[in-house]
Coordinates of C-alpha atoms in Angstrom, one line a residue:
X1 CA 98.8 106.2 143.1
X2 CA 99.0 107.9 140.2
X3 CA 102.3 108.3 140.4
X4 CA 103.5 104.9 141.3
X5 CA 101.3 104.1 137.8
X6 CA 103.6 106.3 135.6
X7 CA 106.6 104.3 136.8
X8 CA 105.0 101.2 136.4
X9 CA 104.6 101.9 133.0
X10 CA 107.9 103.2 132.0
X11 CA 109.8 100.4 133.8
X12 CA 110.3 97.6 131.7
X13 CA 110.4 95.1 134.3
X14 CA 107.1 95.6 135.2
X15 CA 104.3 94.3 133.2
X16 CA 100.8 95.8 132.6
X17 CA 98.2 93.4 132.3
X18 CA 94.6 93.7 131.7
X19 CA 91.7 91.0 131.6
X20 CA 89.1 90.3 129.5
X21 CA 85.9 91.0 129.3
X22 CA 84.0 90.6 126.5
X23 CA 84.1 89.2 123.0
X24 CA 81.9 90.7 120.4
X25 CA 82.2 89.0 116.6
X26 CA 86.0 90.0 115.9
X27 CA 86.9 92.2 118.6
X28 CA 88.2 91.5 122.1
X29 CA 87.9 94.3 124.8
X30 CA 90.2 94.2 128.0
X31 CA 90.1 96.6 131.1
X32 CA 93.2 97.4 132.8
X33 CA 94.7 97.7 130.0
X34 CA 96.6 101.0 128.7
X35 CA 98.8 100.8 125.8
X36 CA 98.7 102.3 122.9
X37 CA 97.3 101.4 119.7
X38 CA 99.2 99.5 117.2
X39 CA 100.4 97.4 120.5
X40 CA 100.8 93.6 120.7
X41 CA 99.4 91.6 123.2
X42 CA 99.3 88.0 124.8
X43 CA 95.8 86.8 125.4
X44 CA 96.3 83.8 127.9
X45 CA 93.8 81.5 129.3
X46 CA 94.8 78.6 131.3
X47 CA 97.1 76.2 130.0
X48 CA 96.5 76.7 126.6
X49 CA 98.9 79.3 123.8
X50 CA 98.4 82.6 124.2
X51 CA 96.5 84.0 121.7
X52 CA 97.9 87.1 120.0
X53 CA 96.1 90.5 119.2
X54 CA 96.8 94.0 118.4
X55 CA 95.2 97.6 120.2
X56 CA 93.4 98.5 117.3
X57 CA 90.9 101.0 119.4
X58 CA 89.9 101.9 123.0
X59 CA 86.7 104.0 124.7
X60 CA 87.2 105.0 128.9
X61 CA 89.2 102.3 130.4
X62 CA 88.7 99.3 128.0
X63 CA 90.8 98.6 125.0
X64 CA 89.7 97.2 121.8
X65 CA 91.7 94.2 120.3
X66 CA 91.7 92.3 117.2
X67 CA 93.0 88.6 117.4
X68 CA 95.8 87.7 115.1
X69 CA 94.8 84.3 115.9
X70 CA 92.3 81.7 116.8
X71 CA 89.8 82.6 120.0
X72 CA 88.6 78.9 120.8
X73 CA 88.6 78.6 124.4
X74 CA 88.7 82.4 125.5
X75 CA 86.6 83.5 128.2
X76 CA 86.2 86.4 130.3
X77 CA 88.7 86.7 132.9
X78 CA 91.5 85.9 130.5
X79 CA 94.5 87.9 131.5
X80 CA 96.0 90.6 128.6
X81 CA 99.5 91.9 128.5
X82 CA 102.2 93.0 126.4
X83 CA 103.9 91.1 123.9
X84 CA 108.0 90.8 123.9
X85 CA 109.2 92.1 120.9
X86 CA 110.4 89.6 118.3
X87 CA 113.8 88.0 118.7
X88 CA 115.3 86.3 115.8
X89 CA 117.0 82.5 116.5
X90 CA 121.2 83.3 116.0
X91 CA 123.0 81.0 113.9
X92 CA 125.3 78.3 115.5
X93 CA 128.7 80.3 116.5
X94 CA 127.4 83.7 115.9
X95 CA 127.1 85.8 119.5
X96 CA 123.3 86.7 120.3
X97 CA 121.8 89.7 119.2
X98 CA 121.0 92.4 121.6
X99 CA 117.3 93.6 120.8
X100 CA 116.6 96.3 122.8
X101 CA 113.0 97.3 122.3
X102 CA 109.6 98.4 124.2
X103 CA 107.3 95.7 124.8
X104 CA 103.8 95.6 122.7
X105 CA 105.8 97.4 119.7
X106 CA 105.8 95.0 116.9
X107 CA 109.0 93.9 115.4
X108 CA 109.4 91.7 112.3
X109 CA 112.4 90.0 110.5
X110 CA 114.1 91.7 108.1
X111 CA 117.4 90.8 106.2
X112 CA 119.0 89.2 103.4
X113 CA 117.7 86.0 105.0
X114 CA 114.3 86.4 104.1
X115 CA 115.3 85.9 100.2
X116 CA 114.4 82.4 99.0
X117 CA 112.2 82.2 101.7
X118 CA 108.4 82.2 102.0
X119 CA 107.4 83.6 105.6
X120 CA 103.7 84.0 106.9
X121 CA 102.6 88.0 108.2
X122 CA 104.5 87.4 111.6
X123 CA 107.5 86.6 110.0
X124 CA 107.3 82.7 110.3
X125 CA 109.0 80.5 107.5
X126 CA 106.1 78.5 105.4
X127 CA 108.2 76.5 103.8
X128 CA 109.6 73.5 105.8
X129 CA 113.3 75.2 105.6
X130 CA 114.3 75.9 109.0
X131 CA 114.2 79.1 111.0
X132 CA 115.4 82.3 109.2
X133 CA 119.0 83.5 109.2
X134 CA 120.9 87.0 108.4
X135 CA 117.6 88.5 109.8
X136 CA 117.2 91.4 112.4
X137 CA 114.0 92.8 114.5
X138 CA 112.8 96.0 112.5
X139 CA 109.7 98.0 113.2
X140 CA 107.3 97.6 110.6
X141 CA 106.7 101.6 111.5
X142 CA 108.6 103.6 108.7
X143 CA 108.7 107.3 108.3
X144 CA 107.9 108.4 105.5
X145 CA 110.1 110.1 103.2
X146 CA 109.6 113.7 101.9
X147 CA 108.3 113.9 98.3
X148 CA 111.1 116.6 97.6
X149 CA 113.8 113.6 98.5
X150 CA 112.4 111.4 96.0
X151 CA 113.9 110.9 92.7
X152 CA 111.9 111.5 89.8
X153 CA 110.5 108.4 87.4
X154 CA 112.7 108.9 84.6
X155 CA 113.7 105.5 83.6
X156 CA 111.8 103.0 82.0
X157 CA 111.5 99.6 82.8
X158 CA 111.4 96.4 81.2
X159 CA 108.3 94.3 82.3
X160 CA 109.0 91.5 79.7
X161 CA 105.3 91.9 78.5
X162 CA 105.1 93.4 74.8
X163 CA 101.8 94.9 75.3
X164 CA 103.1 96.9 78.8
X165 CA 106.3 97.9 77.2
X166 CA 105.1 99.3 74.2
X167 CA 102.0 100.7 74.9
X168 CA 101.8 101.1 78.5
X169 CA 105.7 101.8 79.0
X170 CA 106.3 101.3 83.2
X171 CA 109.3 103.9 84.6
X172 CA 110.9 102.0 87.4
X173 CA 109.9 103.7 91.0
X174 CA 105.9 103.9 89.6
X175 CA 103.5 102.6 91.2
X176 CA 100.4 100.8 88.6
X177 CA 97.5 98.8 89.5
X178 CA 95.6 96.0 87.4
X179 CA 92.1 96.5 87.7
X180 CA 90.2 93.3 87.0
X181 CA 87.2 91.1 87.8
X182 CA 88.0 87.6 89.3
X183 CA 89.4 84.9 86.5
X184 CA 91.0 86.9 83.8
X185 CA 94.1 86.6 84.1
X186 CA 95.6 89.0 87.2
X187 CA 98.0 86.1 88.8
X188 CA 99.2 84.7 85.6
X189 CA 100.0 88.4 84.0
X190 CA 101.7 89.0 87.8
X191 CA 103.4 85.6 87.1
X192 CA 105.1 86.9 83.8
X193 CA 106.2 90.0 85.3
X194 CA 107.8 88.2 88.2
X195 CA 110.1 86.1 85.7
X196 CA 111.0 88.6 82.6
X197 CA 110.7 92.1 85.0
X198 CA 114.5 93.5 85.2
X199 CA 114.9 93.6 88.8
X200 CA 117.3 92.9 91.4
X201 CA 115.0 91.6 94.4
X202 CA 111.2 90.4 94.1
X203 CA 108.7 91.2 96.8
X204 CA 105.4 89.4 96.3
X205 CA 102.4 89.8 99.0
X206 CA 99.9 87.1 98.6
X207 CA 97.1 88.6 100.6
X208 CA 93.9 87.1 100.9
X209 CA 94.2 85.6 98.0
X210 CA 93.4 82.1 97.9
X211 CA 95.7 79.4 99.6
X212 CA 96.1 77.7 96.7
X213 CA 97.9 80.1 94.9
X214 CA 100.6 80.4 97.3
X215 CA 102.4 76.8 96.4
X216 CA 101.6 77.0 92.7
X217 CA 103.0 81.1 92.4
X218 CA 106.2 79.8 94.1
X219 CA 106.5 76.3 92.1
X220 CA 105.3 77.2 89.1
X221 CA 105.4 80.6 88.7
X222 CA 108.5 82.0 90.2
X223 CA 110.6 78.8 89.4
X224 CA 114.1 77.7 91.2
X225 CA 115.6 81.1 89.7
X226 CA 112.8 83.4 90.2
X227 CA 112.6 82.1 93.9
X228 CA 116.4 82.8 94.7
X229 CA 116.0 86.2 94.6
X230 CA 112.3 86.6 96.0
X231 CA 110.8 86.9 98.8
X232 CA 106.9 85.6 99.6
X233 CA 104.5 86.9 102.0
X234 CA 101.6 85.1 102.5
X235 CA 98.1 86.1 104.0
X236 CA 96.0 83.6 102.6
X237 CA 91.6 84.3 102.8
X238 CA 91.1 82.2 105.7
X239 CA 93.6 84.4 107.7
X240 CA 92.3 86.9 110.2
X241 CA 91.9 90.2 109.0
X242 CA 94.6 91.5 111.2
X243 CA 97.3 89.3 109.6
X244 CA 95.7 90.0 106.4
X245 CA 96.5 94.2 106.9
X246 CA 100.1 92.9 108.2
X247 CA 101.1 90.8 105.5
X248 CA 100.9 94.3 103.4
X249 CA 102.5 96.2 105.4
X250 CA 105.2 93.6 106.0
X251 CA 106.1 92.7 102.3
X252 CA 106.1 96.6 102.0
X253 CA 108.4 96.9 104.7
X254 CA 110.7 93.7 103.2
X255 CA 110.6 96.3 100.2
X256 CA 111.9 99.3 101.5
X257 CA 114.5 97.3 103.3
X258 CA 116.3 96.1 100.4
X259 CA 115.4 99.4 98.1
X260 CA 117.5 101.1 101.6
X261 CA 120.6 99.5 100.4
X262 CA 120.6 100.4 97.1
X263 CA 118.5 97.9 94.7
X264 CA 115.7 97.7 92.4
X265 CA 112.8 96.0 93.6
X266 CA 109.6 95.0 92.0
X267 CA 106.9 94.5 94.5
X268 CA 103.7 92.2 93.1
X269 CA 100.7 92.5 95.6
X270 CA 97.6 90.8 95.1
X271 CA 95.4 92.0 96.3
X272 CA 95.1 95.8 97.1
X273 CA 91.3 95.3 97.5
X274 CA 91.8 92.4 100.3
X275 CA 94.0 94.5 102.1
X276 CA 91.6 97.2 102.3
X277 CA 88.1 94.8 102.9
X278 CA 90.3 93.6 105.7
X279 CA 90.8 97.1 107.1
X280 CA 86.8 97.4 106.3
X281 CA 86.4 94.2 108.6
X282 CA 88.7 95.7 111.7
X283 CA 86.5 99.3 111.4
X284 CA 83.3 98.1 111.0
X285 CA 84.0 95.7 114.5
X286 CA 85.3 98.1 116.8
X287 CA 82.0 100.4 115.8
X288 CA 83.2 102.7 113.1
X289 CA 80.4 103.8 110.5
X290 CA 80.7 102.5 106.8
X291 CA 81.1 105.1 104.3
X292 CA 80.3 104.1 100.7
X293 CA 79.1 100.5 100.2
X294 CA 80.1 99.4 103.5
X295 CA 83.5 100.6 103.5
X296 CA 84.3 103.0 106.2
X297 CA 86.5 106.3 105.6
X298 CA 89.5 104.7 107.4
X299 CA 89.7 102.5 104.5
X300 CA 90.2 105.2 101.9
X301 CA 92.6 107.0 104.2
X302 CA 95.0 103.7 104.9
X303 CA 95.4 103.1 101.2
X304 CA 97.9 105.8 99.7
X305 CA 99.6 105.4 103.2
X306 CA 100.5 101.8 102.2
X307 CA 101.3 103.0 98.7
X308 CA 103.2 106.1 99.0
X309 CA 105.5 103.9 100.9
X310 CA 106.9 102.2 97.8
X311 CA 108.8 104.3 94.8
X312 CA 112.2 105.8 94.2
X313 CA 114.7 106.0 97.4
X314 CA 116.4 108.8 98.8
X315 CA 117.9 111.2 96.2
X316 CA 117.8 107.8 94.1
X317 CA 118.9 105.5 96.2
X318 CA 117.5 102.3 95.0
X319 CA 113.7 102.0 94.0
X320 CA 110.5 99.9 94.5
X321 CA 108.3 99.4 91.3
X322 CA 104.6 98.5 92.7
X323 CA 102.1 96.6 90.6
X324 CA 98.8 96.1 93.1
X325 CA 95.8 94.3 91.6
X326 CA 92.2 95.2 92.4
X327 CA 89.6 93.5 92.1
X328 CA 86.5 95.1 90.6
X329 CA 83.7 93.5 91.8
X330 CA 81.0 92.6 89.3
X331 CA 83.5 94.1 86.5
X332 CA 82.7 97.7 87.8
X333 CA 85.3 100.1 87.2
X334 CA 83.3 102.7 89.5
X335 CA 83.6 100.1 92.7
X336 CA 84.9 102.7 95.7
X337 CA 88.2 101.0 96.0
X338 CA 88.9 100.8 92.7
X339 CA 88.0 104.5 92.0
X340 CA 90.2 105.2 95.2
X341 CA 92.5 103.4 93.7
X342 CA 92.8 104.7 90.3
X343 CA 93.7 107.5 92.2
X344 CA 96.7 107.8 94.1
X345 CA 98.4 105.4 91.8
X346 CA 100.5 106.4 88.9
X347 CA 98.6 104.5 86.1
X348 CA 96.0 101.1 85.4
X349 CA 96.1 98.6 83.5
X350 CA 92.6 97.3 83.0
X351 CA 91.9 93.5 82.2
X352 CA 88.8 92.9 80.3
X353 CA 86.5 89.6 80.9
X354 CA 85.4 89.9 76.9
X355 CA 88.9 89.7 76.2
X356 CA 89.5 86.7 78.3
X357 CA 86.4 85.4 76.8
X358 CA 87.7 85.6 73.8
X359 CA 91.2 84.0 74.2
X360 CA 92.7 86.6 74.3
X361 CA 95.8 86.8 77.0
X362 CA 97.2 88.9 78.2
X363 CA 93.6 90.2 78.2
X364 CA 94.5 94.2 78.6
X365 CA 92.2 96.5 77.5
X366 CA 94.8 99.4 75.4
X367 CA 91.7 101.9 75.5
X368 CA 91.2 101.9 79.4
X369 CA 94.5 101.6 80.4
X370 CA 97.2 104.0 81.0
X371 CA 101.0 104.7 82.7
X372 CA 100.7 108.1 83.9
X373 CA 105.2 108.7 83.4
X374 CA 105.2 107.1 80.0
X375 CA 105.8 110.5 78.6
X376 CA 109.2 110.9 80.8
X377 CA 110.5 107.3 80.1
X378 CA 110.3 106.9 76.7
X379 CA 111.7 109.0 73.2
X380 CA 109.1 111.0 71.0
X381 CA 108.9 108.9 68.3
X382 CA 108.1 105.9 70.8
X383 CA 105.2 107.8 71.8
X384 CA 103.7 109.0 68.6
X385 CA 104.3 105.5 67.7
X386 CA 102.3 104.1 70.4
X387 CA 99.4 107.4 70.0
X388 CA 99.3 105.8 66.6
X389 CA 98.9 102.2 67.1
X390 CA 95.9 102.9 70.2
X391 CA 94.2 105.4 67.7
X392 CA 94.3 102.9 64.9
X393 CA 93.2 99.8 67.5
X394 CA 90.1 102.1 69.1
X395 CA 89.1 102.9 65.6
X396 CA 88.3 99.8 64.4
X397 CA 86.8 98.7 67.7
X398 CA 84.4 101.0 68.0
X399 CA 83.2 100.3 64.4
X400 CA 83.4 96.4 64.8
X401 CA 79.8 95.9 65.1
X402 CA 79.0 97.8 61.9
X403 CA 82.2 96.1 60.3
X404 CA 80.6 92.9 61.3
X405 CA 77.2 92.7 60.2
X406 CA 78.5 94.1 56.7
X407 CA 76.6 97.7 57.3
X408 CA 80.2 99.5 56.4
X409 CA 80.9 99.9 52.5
X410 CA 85.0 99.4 52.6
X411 CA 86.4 103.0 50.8
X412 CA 83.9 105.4 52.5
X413 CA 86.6 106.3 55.3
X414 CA 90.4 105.5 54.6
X415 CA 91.1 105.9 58.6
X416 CA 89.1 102.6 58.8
X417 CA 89.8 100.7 56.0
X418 CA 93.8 100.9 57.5
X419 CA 92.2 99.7 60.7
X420 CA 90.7 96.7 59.0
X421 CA 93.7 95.8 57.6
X422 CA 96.0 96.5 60.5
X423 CA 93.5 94.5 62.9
X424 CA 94.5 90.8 62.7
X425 CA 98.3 91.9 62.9
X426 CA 97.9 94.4 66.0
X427 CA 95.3 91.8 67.7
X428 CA 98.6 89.2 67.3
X429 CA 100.9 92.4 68.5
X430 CA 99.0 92.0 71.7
X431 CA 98.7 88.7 72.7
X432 CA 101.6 86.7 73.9
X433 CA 102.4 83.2 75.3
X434 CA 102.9 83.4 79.3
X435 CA 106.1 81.2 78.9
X436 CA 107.5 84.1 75.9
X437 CA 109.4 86.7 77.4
X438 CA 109.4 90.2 75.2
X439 CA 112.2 92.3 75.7
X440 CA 111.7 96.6 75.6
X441 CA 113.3 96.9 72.5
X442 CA 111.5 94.1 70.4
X443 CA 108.3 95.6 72.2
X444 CA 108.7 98.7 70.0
X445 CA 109.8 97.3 67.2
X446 CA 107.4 94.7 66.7
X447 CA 104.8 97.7 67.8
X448 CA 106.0 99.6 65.2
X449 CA 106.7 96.9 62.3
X450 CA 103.2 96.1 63.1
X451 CA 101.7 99.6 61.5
X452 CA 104.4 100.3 59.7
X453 CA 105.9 103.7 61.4

């Protein structure tokens, strides 16, 4: 017997299947069922669609599942078995694509096709424009590339944003996260670095995010030129926090397809934090213990596996410049994912709500920010310019309150009377219009017009 179960389950023509037996909150557990985890399987129950899910655990003889869809009208008995792989729809004319791949492993589009295009996790167009082209079945299952293969970050960036460029200088191949509480500004900054960022291909990943955003990024946002050479995956709140994890890992994988053949790519994710409060949903299900405030330690160990996927090529072969936002919840810059993180990426930029509150946009906070490779992308003097300027800026807000209830006689300390002066024109410096684009080299000009270096 047990050998007539080995070949079972090396022969392709024969399928496994498993049935259902229980349903606990999120998670579906099947007995019969051995594959292994990360597998894809069809939940189907009567007459009505099969419901998709993914092996994310097992105990004994049962396996643990996590719907990718909805689980109305499951009940025990159902029968569980392996998904086909994915199979992209050829193009009138054009010979059919032999696919040859294992059952339950999960295969995605992935092609020139996708650009213009706005596709959900599974790799289903979202917007009304017929079934994808120029696409192929790819794993979503990348090895990773050895550090030493990397190319350094020696080459900076434009981001189009004067207060990034001068201050915070990006190097393309980083990787830099906007930390931010909700409604100051994270989209909209995301927004400007999607149009003005000098890139060849844009990758954004809309995950759990709200829905809204998804039509509005794409209209009004990216634009008819912006959306030509984009590409939009969407994983909207109300998704299941399977998809939710995929849609990451998919618009990462989109990445590193087009980075493989040679060309820049800026990848926008919003949010990092969703991402991993879905993987914090998934844990918690299937019974694993929560770490710090609820999140369990797989969470902290699948986030620098999803970053360290983007960055520079093979011995510079194309490159993928990350900006993830995370969301600090209340504000708190000490929130566990955040602090995670901070990290294992290569700088922050830190929004602050009393900027926003102010009306002051971009609302980045100079003093807590930082781009870890600015000092390898930029000249000397560019730096000392930009030391300058953030001395000169914390100085004078550190004494504001004493500046503003009059307690500070003007000629007791030189360093702050230049501060004074220098505010209103470096507060300007800093803000711009989200419709302005600022080029790298106006950035440091302008920075240092502004205090005269």
């Amino acid at each position: 017997m047990d050998d007539a179960h080995a070949r079972a389950c090396h022969d392709p023509g024969l399928a496994l299947r498993g049935t259902l037996t229980r349903l606990t909150g999120l998670v579906l557990e099947a007995a019969g069922l051995r594959v292994p985890v990360g597998s894809q399987c069809l939940v189907r129950m009567g007459e009505q669609a099969p419901v998709l899910a993914e092996v994310v655990g097992f105990s004994d003889q049962r396996a643990f599942l996590m719907p990718a869809g909805d689980v109305h009208g499951l009940s025990s008995g159902a029968s569980v078995m392996p998904a086909p792989p994915y199979v992209p729809v050829p193009r009138l004319g054009e010979p059919e694509r032999n696919v040859t791949a294992r059952v339950g492993v999960l295969r995605l589009p992935l092609g020139t096709g996708l650009l213009g295009r706005v596709v959900d996790p599974q790799g289903a167009p979202l917007d009304h424009q017929g079934p994808l082209a120029d696409v192929t079945a790819e794993p979503l299952d990348r090895q990773p590339i050895n550090a030493m293969d990397r190319a350094p970050v020696r080459e900076p960036l434009d981001t189009g944003v004067r207060a990034i460029n001068a201050l915070l200088t990006v190097g393309r191949g980083q990787r830099i996260g906007l930390f931010a509480g909700s409604g100051v500004g994270k989209s909209v900054l995301l927004g400007m670095m999607a149009r003005y960022t000098a890139a060849d291909v844009i990758v954004v990943g809309l995950i759990g995010e709200r829905g809204r955003e998804v039509k509005e990024f794409v209209e009004d946002i990216l634009g008819a030129e912006g959306r030509a050479r984009s590409v939009v995956v969407a994983a909207p709140a109300d998704a299941p926090p399977l998809l939710r994890m995929q849609g990451a890992a998919y618009a990462t994988a989109v990445a590193e397809y087009f980075r493989d053949r040679g060309q820049h790519v800026l990848l926008l994710m919003d949010s990092l934090t969703r991402y991993a409060m879905a993987q914090r949903e998934i844990a918690l299900a299937i019974g694993e213990p929560p770490a710090t405030k609820g999140y369990p330690p797989s969470c902290f160990a699948k986030l620098p596996q999803l970053v360290e996927r983007s960055g520079n090529g093979l011995n510079g072969n194309g490159s993928i410049t990350a900006f993830y936002t995370v969301l600090s919840e209340g504000d708190d810059q000490q929130d566990p994912i955040a602090d995670a993180a901070r990290a294992i990426l290569d700088g922050h930029i830190v929004l602050s709500r009393g900027l926003a509150e102010e009306a002051h946009f971009p609302a980045i906070d100079v003093e807590q920010s930082a781009s870890r490779v600015m000092h390898n992308v930029v000249s000397r003097e560019h730096t000392e310019c930009a030391r300058r300027f953030r001395a000169t800026y914390s100085r004078y807000r550190q004494s504001r309150d004493l500046v503003r209830l009059g307690a500070y006689a003007p000629g007791s300390d030189p360093v702050l009377d230049e501060a004074i002066r220098l505010q209103p024109a470096m507060t300007a410096f800093l803000q711009q219009d989200m419709h302005q684009a600022a080029s790298l080299d106006a950035s440091i000009g302008a920075m240092a017009h502004t205090i005269g270096f």
